[in-house]
């Protein structure tokens, strides 16, 4: 049995970040690259930087 329309809570301690430098950050490509990570979300934070936020099993040190 599942919850309809529910969103999973992200535990802050298990949130990792990755920066992908490109010539120009294209939002769709950024989202696609970040979606390869578990619960990955991407955003262009600068003209040439794709910033990924994703779930990591082990908290970063």
Short mmCIF file of C-alpha atoms in Angstrom, two decimals:
data_model
loop_
_atom_site.label_atom_id
_atom_site.label_comp_id
_atom_site.label_asym_id
_atom_site.label_seq_id
_atom_site.Cartn_x
_atom_site.Cartn_y
_atom_site.Cartn_z
CA UNK A 1 0.00 0.00 0.00
CA UNK A 2 1.43 3.39 -0.97
CA UNK A 3 0.67 6.96 -0.15
CA UNK A 4 -0.86 8.84 -3.04
CA UNK A 5 0.78 12.16 -3.81
CA UNK A 6 3.25 11.88 -0.93
CA UNK A 7 6.75 13.25 -1.01
CA UNK A 8 9.70 11.57 0.63
CA UNK A 9 11.41 13.59 3.32
CA UNK A 10 15.07 14.23 2.67
CA UNK A 11 17.29 13.77 5.71
CA UNK A 12 19.74 16.71 5.77
CA UNK A 13 22.61 14.50 6.97
CA UNK A 14 22.17 12.32 3.88
CA UNK A 15 22.15 15.13 1.33
CA UNK A 16 25.16 15.27 -0.97
CA UNK A 17 26.12 17.86 -3.56
CA UNK A 18 28.03 17.66 -6.80
CA UNK A 19 29.16 20.46 -9.08
CA UNK A 20 29.41 19.83 -12.81
CA UNK A 21 31.30 22.53 -14.70
CA UNK A 22 30.28 23.03 -18.33
CA UNK A 23 30.82 25.60 -21.07
CA UNK A 24 27.20 26.69 -20.65
CA UNK A 25 24.74 25.18 -18.21
CA UNK A 26 21.64 23.95 -20.02
CA UNK A 27 18.92 23.24 -17.48
CA UNK A 28 17.53 20.12 -19.20
CA UNK A 29 21.00 18.54 -19.49
CA UNK A 30 21.75 19.49 -15.89
CA UNK A 31 18.53 17.89 -14.67
CA UNK A 32 19.24 14.78 -16.76
CA UNK A 33 22.80 14.38 -15.42
CA UNK A 34 21.73 14.89 -11.81
CA UNK A 35 18.81 12.48 -12.16
CA UNK A 36 21.38 9.67 -12.53
CA UNK A 37 21.99 10.00 -8.78
CA UNK A 38 19.43 8.71 -6.23
CA UNK A 39 16.69 11.35 -5.87
CA UNK A 40 18.94 13.73 -7.81
CA UNK A 41 17.87 17.27 -8.58
CA UNK A 42 19.85 19.67 -10.74
CA UNK A 43 19.87 23.42 -11.17
CA UNK A 44 22.02 25.88 -13.08
CA UNK A 45 23.45 28.14 -10.40
CA UNK A 46 25.69 30.08 -12.73
CA UNK A 47 26.27 30.44 -16.45
CA UNK A 48 28.56 27.39 -16.54
CA UNK A 49 27.83 25.47 -13.33
CA UNK A 50 25.31 22.65 -12.86
CA UNK A 51 24.68 22.07 -9.15
CA UNK A 52 23.33 18.64 -8.16
CA UNK A 53 21.69 17.77 -4.87
CA UNK A 54 21.02 14.10 -4.22
CA UNK A 55 20.50 11.43 -1.57
CA UNK A 56 23.62 9.68 -0.32
CA UNK A 57 23.38 6.51 1.73
CA UNK A 58 26.34 7.40 3.93
CA UNK A 59 26.49 10.97 5.22
CA UNK A 60 29.40 13.01 3.84
CA UNK A 61 32.31 13.46 6.21
#
